[in-house]
CSV table of C-alpha atoms in Angstrom, one decimal:
chain,number,residue,atom,x,y,z
A,79,THR,CA,159.7,-145.7,138.2
A,80,GLN,CA,156.7,-143.9,140.0
A,81,LEU,CA,153.8,-144.8,137.7
A,82,LEU,CA,150.9,-143.2,139.8
A,83,GLU,CA,151.4,-139.4,140.3
A,84,GLN,CA,149.1,-137.3,142.9
A,85,SER,CA,148.2,-134.2,143.3
A,86,PRO,CA,148.7,-131.7,145.2
A,87,GLN,CA,151.1,-133.3,147.3
A,88,PHE,CA,150.1,-131.2,150.3
A,89,LEU,CA,146.5,-129.3,150.7
A,90,SER,CA,145.9,-127.3,154.1
A,91,ILE,CA,142.1,-125.6,153.8
A,92,GLN,CA,139.2,-124.6,155.8
A,93,GLU,CA,136.7,-126.2,157.4
A,94,GLY,CA,133.5,-126.1,154.8
A,95,GLU,CA,135.7,-125.8,151.8
A,96,ASN,CA,135.6,-128.3,148.6
A,97,LEU,CA,138.9,-130.0,147.4
A,98,THR,CA,139.7,-132.2,144.7
A,99,VAL,CA,142.7,-134.7,144.6
A,100,TYR,CA,144.1,-136.1,141.4
A,101,CYS,CA,145.6,-139.8,140.9
A,102,ASN,CA,147.4,-139.7,137.3
A,103,SER,CA,149.0,-142.4,135.2
A,104,SER,CA,150.2,-143.3,131.9
A,105,SER,CA,149.6,-146.6,132.3
A,106,VAL,CA,146.1,-148.2,132.3
A,107,PHE,CA,144.5,-149.9,135.7
A,108,SER,CA,142.3,-152.6,135.7
A,109,SER,CA,141.0,-151.0,139.1
A,110,LEU,CA,142.1,-148.4,141.4
A,111,GLN,CA,141.6,-148.2,145.2
A,112,TRP,CA,141.8,-144.9,147.5
A,113,TYR,CA,142.7,-145.2,151.1
A,114,ARG,CA,143.0,-142.7,153.9
A,115,GLN,CA,145.6,-143.0,156.1
A,116,GLU,CA,146.4,-141.4,159.8
A,117,PRO,CA,149.3,-141.0,161.5
A,118,GLY,CA,150.7,-144.1,163.4
A,119,GLU,CA,148.0,-146.3,161.4
A,120,GLY,CA,147.9,-148.4,158.5
A,121,PRO,CA,145.9,-147.2,155.0
A,122,VAL,CA,142.1,-147.8,155.2
A,123,LEU,CA,140.4,-148.6,152.0
A,124,LEU,CA,137.7,-146.0,151.2
A,125,VAL,CA,136.7,-147.3,147.9
A,126,THR,CA,137.4,-149.6,145.0
A,127,VAL,CA,136.4,-148.5,141.3
A,128,VAL,CA,136.8,-151.3,138.2
A,129,THR,CA,134.9,-149.4,135.5
A,130,GLY,CA,136.0,-146.5,133.3
A,131,GLY,CA,133.9,-143.7,134.1
A,132,GLU,CA,132.6,-144.9,137.3
A,133,VAL,CA,131.5,-142.9,140.0
A,134,LYS,CA,131.0,-143.7,143.4
A,135,LYS,CA,129.9,-141.6,146.4
A,136,LEU,CA,130.7,-142.1,150.2
A,137,LYS,CA,128.9,-139.6,152.0
A,138,ARG,CA,131.0,-136.1,151.1
A,139,LEU,CA,133.2,-138.2,149.3
A,140,THR,CA,132.9,-138.4,145.3
A,141,PHE,CA,135.5,-141.0,143.4
A,142,GLN,CA,135.7,-141.0,139.7
A,143,PHE,CA,137.4,-143.4,137.8
A,144,GLY,CA,138.7,-142.0,134.5
A,145,ASP,CA,137.1,-143.3,131.3
A,146,ALA,CA,140.5,-144.6,129.9
A,147,ARG,CA,141.3,-145.8,133.3
A,148,LYS,CA,144.3,-144.0,133.5
A,149,ASP,CA,143.2,-141.5,136.4
A,150,SER,CA,140.9,-141.2,139.3
A,151,SER,CA,140.2,-138.1,141.5
A,152,LEU,CA,138.6,-137.7,145.0
A,153,HIS,CA,136.4,-135.2,145.3
A,154,ILE,CA,135.4,-133.9,148.9
A,155,THR,CA,132.5,-131.6,149.7
A,156,ALA,CA,132.1,-129.3,152.8
A,157,ALA,CA,135.6,-130.8,154.3
A,158,GLN,CA,135.5,-131.5,158.2
A,159,PRO,CA,138.4,-131.6,160.4
A,160,GLY,CA,137.8,-135.2,160.9
A,161,ASP,CA,138.9,-135.7,156.9
A,162,THR,CA,142.6,-134.6,157.8
A,163,GLY,CA,145.0,-137.5,156.8
A,164,LEU,CA,147.1,-138.9,154.1
A,165,TYR,CA,145.1,-140.0,150.7
A,166,LEU,CA,146.4,-142.9,148.6
A,167,CYS,CA,145.5,-144.2,145.5
A,168,ALA,CA,146.7,-147.8,144.3
A,169,GLY,CA,146.2,-148.9,140.8
A,170,ALA,CA,146.1,-152.6,139.6
A,171,ARG,CA,147.4,-153.8,136.4
A,172,GLY,CA,145.8,-156.5,134.6
A,173,SER,CA,142.5,-158.5,135.3
A,174,GLY,CA,142.7,-161.1,138.2
A,175,THR,CA,145.8,-159.4,139.4
A,176,TYR,CA,146.9,-159.0,143.1
A,177,LYS,CA,149.8,-156.6,142.9
A,178,TYR,CA,149.3,-153.1,143.4
A,179,ILE,CA,151.2,-149.8,142.5
A,180,PHE,CA,150.6,-146.6,144.8
A,181,GLY,CA,150.9,-143.0,144.6
A,182,THR,CA,153.5,-140.9,147.2
A,183,GLY,CA,150.3,-139.5,148.8
A,184,THR,CA,148.4,-136.2,149.2
A,185,ARG,CA,148.6,-134.9,152.5
A,186,LEU,CA,145.4,-133.3,152.9
A,187,LYS,CA,144.9,-130.8,156.9
A,188,VAL,CA,141.6,-129.7,157.3
A,189,LEU,CA,141.7,-126.7,159.8
A,190,ALA,CA,138.4,-125.9,162.0
B,59,ASP,CA,138.5,-155.1,160.0
B,60,ALA,CA,140.4,-158.1,158.2
B,61,GLY,CA,141.8,-159.5,161.2
B,62,ILE,CA,145.7,-158.6,160.6
B,63,THR,CA,147.8,-158.1,163.4
B,64,GLN,CA,151.7,-157.3,163.2
B,65,SER,CA,154.4,-158.0,165.7
B,66,PRO,CA,156.3,-156.4,167.1
B,67,ARG,CA,154.8,-152.7,166.6
B,68,HIS,CA,158.2,-150.8,167.2
B,69,LYS,CA,161.4,-152.0,167.4
B,70,VAL,CA,165.2,-150.6,167.6
B,71,THR,CA,167.8,-152.6,166.4
B,72,GLU,CA,171.8,-152.1,165.6
B,73,THR,CA,173.1,-152.5,162.0
B,74,GLY,CA,174.2,-155.7,161.2
B,75,THR,CA,171.5,-157.6,163.2
B,76,PRO,CA,169.0,-160.1,162.1
B,77,VAL,CA,165.4,-159.2,162.5
B,78,THR,CA,162.2,-160.8,161.8
B,79,LEU,CA,158.8,-159.1,161.5
B,80,ARG,CA,155.5,-161.2,161.8
B,81,CYS,CA,152.0,-160.8,160.2
B,82,HIS,CA,149.2,-162.6,161.2
B,83,GLN,CA,145.7,-163.2,159.9
B,84,THR,CA,142.7,-164.7,161.0
B,85,GLU,CA,140.6,-165.1,158.0
B,86,ASN,CA,142.5,-167.6,155.7
B,87,HIS,CA,143.3,-164.9,153.1
B,88,ARG,CA,145.5,-166.3,150.3
B,89,TYR,CA,147.4,-163.2,149.3
B,90,MET,CA,149.6,-161.8,151.8
B,91,TYR,CA,152.3,-159.0,151.3
B,92,TRP,CA,154.8,-156.6,153.0
B,93,TYR,CA,155.6,-153.2,152.0
B,94,ARG,CA,158.1,-150.4,153.2
B,95,GLN,CA,156.7,-146.9,153.6
B,96,ASP,CA,159.2,-144.1,153.3
B,97,PRO,CA,158.6,-140.1,152.8
B,98,GLY,CA,158.5,-139.4,149.5
B,99,HIS,CA,158.2,-143.1,148.2
B,100,GLY,CA,154.8,-143.7,149.5
B,101,LEU,CA,154.1,-147.4,149.8
B,102,ARG,CA,156.5,-149.8,148.2
B,103,LEU,CA,156.0,-153.8,147.7
B,104,ILE,CA,159.0,-155.8,149.2
B,105,HIS,CA,157.8,-159.7,148.9
B,106,TYR,CA,154.3,-161.1,148.4
B,107,SER,CA,152.7,-164.5,149.2
B,108,TYR,CA,150.2,-166.4,146.8
B,109,GLY,CA,150.2,-169.1,149.3
B,110,VAL,CA,151.6,-171.4,151.6
B,111,LYS,CA,155.4,-171.5,150.8
B,112,ASP,CA,154.8,-169.6,147.6
B,113,THR,CA,156.3,-166.2,147.5
B,114,ASP,CA,157.7,-163.6,145.0
B,115,LYS,CA,159.5,-160.6,144.9
B,116,GLY,CA,158.4,-157.3,144.9
B,117,GLU,CA,160.6,-153.8,143.6
B,118,VAL,CA,162.5,-153.2,146.6
B,119,SER,CA,163.4,-156.7,147.7
B,120,ASP,CA,167.2,-156.4,148.3
B,121,GLY,CA,168.5,-157.4,151.8
B,122,TYR,CA,164.8,-159.0,153.0
B,123,SER,CA,163.5,-162.5,152.7
B,124,VAL,CA,160.1,-164.1,153.5
B,125,SER,CA,158.8,-167.1,154.6
B,126,ARG,CA,155.1,-168.3,154.6
B,127,SER,CA,154.9,-172.0,156.5
B,128,LYS,CA,151.2,-171.4,157.3
B,129,THR,CA,148.2,-169.6,155.9
B,130,GLU,CA,148.2,-167.2,158.8
B,131,ASP,CA,151.8,-166.0,159.3
B,132,PHE,CA,153.7,-164.2,156.8
B,133,LEU,CA,157.1,-163.5,158.0
B,134,LEU,CA,159.8,-160.9,157.0
B,135,THR,CA,163.5,-161.4,157.7
B,136,LEU,CA,166.2,-158.4,157.3
B,137,GLU,CA,169.0,-160.6,157.3
B,138,SER,CA,171.7,-157.9,158.6
B,139,ALA,CA,169.7,-154.7,159.2
B,140,THR,CA,171.3,-151.6,157.8
B,141,SER,CA,170.6,-148.0,158.2
B,142,SER,CA,168.6,-147.9,154.9
B,143,GLN,CA,166.0,-150.3,156.4
B,144,THR,CA,164.8,-147.8,159.0
B,145,SER,CA,161.1,-147.6,157.9
B,146,VAL,CA,157.6,-148.4,158.8
B,147,TYR,CA,156.7,-151.8,157.5
B,148,PHE,CA,153.2,-152.8,156.6
B,149,CYS,CA,151.6,-156.3,156.1
B,150,ALA,CA,148.5,-156.6,153.9
B,151,ILE,CA,146.1,-159.3,152.5
B,152,SER,CA,144.4,-159.2,149.6
B,153,GLU,CA,140.5,-160.1,149.6
B,154,ARG,CA,138.2,-160.8,146.4
B,155,LEU,CA,135.7,-157.8,145.5
B,156,ILE,CA,133.9,-159.6,142.7
B,157,GLY,CA,135.0,-161.4,139.6
B,158,PRO,CA,138.6,-160.7,139.0
B,159,TYR,CA,139.0,-157.8,141.4
B,160,TYR,CA,140.6,-157.9,144.4
B,161,GLU,CA,141.3,-155.3,147.4
B,162,GLN,CA,143.8,-154.6,149.7
B,163,TYR,CA,143.5,-154.6,153.7
B,164,PHE,CA,146.3,-153.2,155.9
B,165,GLY,CA,147.8,-154.2,159.4
B,166,PRO,CA,148.7,-151.4,161.7
B,167,GLY,CA,152.4,-151.2,160.7
B,168,THR,CA,155.5,-151.8,162.6
B,169,ARG,CA,158.1,-149.0,162.8
B,170,LEU,CA,161.7,-150.1,162.6
B,171,THR,CA,164.8,-148.0,163.6
B,172,VAL,CA,168.5,-149.4,162.9
B,173,THR,CA,171.1,-147.5,164.2
């Protein structure tokens, strides 16, 4: 059972455009993480959000955790070719938990 | 960098042979994980460990066993490899962020091909 749905699955945009990736669930998560993965490498943690409604910014990336803690979004402003990769969200259920459920990912390609 | 290494990085093996993948960490993390990543399925948890000799199953544990005799090493064994176990395998550790919240960090992966 896939509890975390990511959309879109694929996204190809021009350099300089803005984009938003979504991570949705019918389940409540205590925390949610976003990763970026490049070919042949492991996922690299970008951010962890733990409070409903929380917004975190990492340079041109803005992450938001939904008020109900069931969804999250990642917004990239002025995308660059270096942003190309697979973006994954992962949710933890229950406080103090150490198990995560991953979404299937959004594959982003930014064209120069 | 969470100090995670995996070995081997690539392996080709034949159906029916046993295979052991090793994950090594240098920072004394309590929680360690094995995932597999396949197209269309994302990352799926195979087994995890919450201490030396303390392990539990994940969602896709059939055909896999694990062992953790030392804090720094977490071994994943395919007792009799099958073609359906061709995948990329990732090891991860969990590190406390704040309060009850943890973050996961991943190793570089092992690409396993079963012919």
